[in-house]
PDB file of C-alpha atoms in Angstrom:
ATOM      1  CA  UNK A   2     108.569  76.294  91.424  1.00  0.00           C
ATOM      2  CA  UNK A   3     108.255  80.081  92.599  1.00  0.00           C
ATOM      3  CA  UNK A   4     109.743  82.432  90.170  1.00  0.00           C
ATOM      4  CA  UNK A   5     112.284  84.736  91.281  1.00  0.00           C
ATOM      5  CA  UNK A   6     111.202  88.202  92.627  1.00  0.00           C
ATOM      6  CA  UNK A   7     112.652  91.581  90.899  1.00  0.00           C
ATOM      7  CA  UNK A   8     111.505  94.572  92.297  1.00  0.00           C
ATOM      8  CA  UNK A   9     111.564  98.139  89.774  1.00  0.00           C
ATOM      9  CA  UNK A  10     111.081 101.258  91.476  1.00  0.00           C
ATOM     10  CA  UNK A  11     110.349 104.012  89.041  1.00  0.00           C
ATOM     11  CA  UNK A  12     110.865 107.699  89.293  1.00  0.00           C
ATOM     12  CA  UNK A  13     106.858 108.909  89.287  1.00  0.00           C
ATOM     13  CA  UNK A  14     106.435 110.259  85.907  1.00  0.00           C
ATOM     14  CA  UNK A  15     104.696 108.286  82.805  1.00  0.00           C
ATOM     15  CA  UNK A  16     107.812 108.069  80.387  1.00  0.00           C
ATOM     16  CA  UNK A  17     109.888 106.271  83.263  1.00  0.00           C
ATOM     17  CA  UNK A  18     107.278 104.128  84.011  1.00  0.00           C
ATOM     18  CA  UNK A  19     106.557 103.133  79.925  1.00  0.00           C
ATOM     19  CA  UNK A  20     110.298 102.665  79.643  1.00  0.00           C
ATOM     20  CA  UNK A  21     110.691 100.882  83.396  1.00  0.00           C
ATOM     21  CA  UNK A  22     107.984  98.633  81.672  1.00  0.00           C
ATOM     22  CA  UNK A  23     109.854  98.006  78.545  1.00  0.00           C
ATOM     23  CA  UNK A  24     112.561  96.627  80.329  1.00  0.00           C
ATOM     24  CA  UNK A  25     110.251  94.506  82.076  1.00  0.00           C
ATOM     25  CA  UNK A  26     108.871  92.928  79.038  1.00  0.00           C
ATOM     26  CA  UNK A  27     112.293  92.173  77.984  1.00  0.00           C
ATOM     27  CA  UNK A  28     113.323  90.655  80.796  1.00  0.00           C
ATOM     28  CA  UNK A  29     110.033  88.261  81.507  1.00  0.00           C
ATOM     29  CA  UNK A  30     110.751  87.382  77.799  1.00  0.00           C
ATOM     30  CA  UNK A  31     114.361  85.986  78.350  1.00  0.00           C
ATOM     31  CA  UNK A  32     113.598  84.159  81.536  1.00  0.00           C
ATOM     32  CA  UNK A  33     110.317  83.357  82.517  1.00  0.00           C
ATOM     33  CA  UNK A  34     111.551  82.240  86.102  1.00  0.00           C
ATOM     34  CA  UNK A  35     111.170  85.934  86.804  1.00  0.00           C
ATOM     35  CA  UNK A  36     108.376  87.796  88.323  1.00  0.00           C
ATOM     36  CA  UNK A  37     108.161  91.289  87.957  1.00  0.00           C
ATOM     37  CA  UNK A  38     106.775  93.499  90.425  1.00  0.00           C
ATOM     38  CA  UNK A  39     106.596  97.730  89.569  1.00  0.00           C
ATOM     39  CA  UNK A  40     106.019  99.963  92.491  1.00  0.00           C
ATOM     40  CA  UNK A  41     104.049 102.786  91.207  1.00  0.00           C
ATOM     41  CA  UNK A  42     104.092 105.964  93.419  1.00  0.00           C
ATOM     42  CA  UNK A  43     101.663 108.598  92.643  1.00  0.00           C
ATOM     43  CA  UNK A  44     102.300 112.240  91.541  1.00  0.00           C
ATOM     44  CA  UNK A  45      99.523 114.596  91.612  1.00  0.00           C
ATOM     45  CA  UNK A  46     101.082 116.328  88.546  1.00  0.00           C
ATOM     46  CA  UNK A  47     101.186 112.637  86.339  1.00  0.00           C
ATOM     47  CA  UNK A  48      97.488 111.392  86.313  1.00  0.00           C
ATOM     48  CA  UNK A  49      98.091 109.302  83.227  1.00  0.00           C
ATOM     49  CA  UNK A  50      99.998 106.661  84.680  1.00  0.00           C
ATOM     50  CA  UNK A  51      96.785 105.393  86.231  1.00  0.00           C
ATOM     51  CA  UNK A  52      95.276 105.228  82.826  1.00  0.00           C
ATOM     52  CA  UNK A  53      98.461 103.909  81.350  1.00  0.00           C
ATOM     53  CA  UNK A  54      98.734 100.792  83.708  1.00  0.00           C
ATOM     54  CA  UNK A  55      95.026 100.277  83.364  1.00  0.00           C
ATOM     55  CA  UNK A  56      95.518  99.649  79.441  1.00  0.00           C
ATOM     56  CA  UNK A  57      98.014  96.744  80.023  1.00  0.00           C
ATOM     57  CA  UNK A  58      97.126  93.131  79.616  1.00  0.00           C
ATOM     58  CA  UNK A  59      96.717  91.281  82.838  1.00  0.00           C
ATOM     59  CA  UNK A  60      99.958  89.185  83.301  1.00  0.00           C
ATOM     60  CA  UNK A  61     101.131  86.303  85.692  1.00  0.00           C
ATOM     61  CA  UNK A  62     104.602  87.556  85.399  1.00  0.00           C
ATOM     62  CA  UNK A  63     104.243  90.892  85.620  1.00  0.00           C
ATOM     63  CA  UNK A  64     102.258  92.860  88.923  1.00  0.00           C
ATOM     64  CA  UNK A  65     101.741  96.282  90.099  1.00  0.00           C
ATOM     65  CA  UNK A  66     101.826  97.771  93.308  1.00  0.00           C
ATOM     66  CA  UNK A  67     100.065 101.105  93.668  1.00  0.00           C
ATOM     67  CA  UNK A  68     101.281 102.532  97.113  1.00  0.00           C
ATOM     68  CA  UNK A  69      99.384 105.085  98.813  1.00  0.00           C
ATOM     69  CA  UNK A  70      99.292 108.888  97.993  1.00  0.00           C
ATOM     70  CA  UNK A  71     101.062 111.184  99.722  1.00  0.00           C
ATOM     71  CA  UNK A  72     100.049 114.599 100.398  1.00  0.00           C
ATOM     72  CA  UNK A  73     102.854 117.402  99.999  1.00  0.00           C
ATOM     73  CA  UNK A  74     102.684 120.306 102.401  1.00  0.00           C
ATOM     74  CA  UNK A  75     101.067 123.440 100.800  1.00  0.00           C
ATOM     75  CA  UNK A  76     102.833 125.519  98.954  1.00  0.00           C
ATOM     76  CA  UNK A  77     106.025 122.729  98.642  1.00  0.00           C
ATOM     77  CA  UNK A  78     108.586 124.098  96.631  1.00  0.00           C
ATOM     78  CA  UNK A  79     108.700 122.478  93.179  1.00  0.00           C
ATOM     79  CA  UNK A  80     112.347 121.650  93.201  1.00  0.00           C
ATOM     80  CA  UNK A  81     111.907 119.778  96.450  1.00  0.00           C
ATOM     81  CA  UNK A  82     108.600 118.231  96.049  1.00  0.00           C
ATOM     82  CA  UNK A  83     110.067 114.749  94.607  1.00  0.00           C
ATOM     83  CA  UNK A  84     112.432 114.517  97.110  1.00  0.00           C
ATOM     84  CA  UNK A  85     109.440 114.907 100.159  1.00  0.00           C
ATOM     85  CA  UNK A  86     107.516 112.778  98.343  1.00  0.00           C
ATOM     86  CA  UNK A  87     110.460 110.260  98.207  1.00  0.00           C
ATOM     87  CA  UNK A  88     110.796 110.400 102.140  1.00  0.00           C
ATOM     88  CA  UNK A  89     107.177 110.329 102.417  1.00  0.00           C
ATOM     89  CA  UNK A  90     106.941 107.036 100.601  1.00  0.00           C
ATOM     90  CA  UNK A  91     110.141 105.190 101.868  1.00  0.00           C
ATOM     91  CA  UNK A  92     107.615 103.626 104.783  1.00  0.00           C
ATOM     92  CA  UNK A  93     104.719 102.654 102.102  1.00  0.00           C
ATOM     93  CA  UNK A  94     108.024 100.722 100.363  1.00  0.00           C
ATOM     94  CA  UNK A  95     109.304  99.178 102.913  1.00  0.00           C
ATOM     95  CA  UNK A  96     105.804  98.046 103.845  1.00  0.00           C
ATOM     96  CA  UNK A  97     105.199  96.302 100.057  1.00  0.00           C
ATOM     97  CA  UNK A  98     108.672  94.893 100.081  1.00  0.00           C
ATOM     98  CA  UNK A  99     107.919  93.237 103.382  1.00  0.00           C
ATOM     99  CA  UNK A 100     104.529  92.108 102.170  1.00  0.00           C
ATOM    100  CA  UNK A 101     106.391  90.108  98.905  1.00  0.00           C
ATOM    101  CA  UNK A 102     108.890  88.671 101.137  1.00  0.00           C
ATOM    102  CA  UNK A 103     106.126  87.055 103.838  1.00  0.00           C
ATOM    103  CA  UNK A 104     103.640  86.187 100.986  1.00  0.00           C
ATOM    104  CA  UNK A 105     103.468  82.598 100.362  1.00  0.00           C
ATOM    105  CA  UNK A 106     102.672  83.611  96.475  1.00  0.00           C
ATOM    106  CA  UNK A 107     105.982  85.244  95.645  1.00  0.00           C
ATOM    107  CA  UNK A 108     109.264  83.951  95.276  1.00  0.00           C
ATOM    108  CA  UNK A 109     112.607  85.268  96.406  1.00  0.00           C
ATOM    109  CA  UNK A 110     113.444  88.691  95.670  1.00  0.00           C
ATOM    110  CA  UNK A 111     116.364  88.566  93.149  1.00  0.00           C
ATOM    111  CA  UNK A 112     116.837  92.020  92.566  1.00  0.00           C
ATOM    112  CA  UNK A 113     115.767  96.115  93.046  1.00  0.00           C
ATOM    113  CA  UNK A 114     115.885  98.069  90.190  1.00  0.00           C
ATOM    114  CA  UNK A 115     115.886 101.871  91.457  1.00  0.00           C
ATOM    115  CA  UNK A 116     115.035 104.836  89.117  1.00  0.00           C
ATOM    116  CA  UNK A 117     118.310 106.842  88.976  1.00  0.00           C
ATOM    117  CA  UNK A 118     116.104 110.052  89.696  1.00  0.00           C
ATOM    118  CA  UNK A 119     114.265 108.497  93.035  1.00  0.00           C
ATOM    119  CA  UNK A 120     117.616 107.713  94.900  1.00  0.00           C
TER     120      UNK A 120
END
């Protein structure tokens, strides 16, 4: 039996993603019929969350997705420099979501869990 597909998308900085992961544990740990599946987006200013996921044991239950980098226009005004990168990653999403749902490895999707701060 395929276990069921939930989706986290964290907000790009390392203390979402450790806690994002947290919540992951905890959830593969009270139902194993779940599959985890953490879309990492990358933020020039937050090298460490390469590192970070590199550290973590290997797991059946839990996979990363590392989408592409996005380049921000020079010069991008801090304030609004999440929110281009957010538009500039929406296809790069859509693209891994659609890549779970066709492959033959991966169950349903059950859920999305969106960051608060990338909506």
């Amino acid at each position: 039996m395929k276990k069921a597909e939930v989706v986290f998308i964290p907000f790009p900085a390392p203390s979402h993603l450790v806690s994002t992961l947290e919540f992951a544990k905890l959830l593969i740990n009270h139902d194993n019929r779940l599959r985890i599946t953490i879309l990492v987006m990358k933020f020039p200013h937050f090298a460490e969350t390469d590192v970070y996921i590199k550290s973590l044991p290997i797991s059946d239950s839990l996979n990363f997705i590392n989408l592409p980098e996005c380049s921000l226009p020079p010069n991008t005004d801090p304030r609004s420099a999440f929110a281009a990168l957010f538009e500039a990653q929406k296809p790069h999403v859509r693209q891994a979501v659609s890549d779970l749902t066709t492959g033959e490895q991966h169950g349903p999707i059950a859920a999305f869990v969106v960051d608060m701060f990338c909506t």
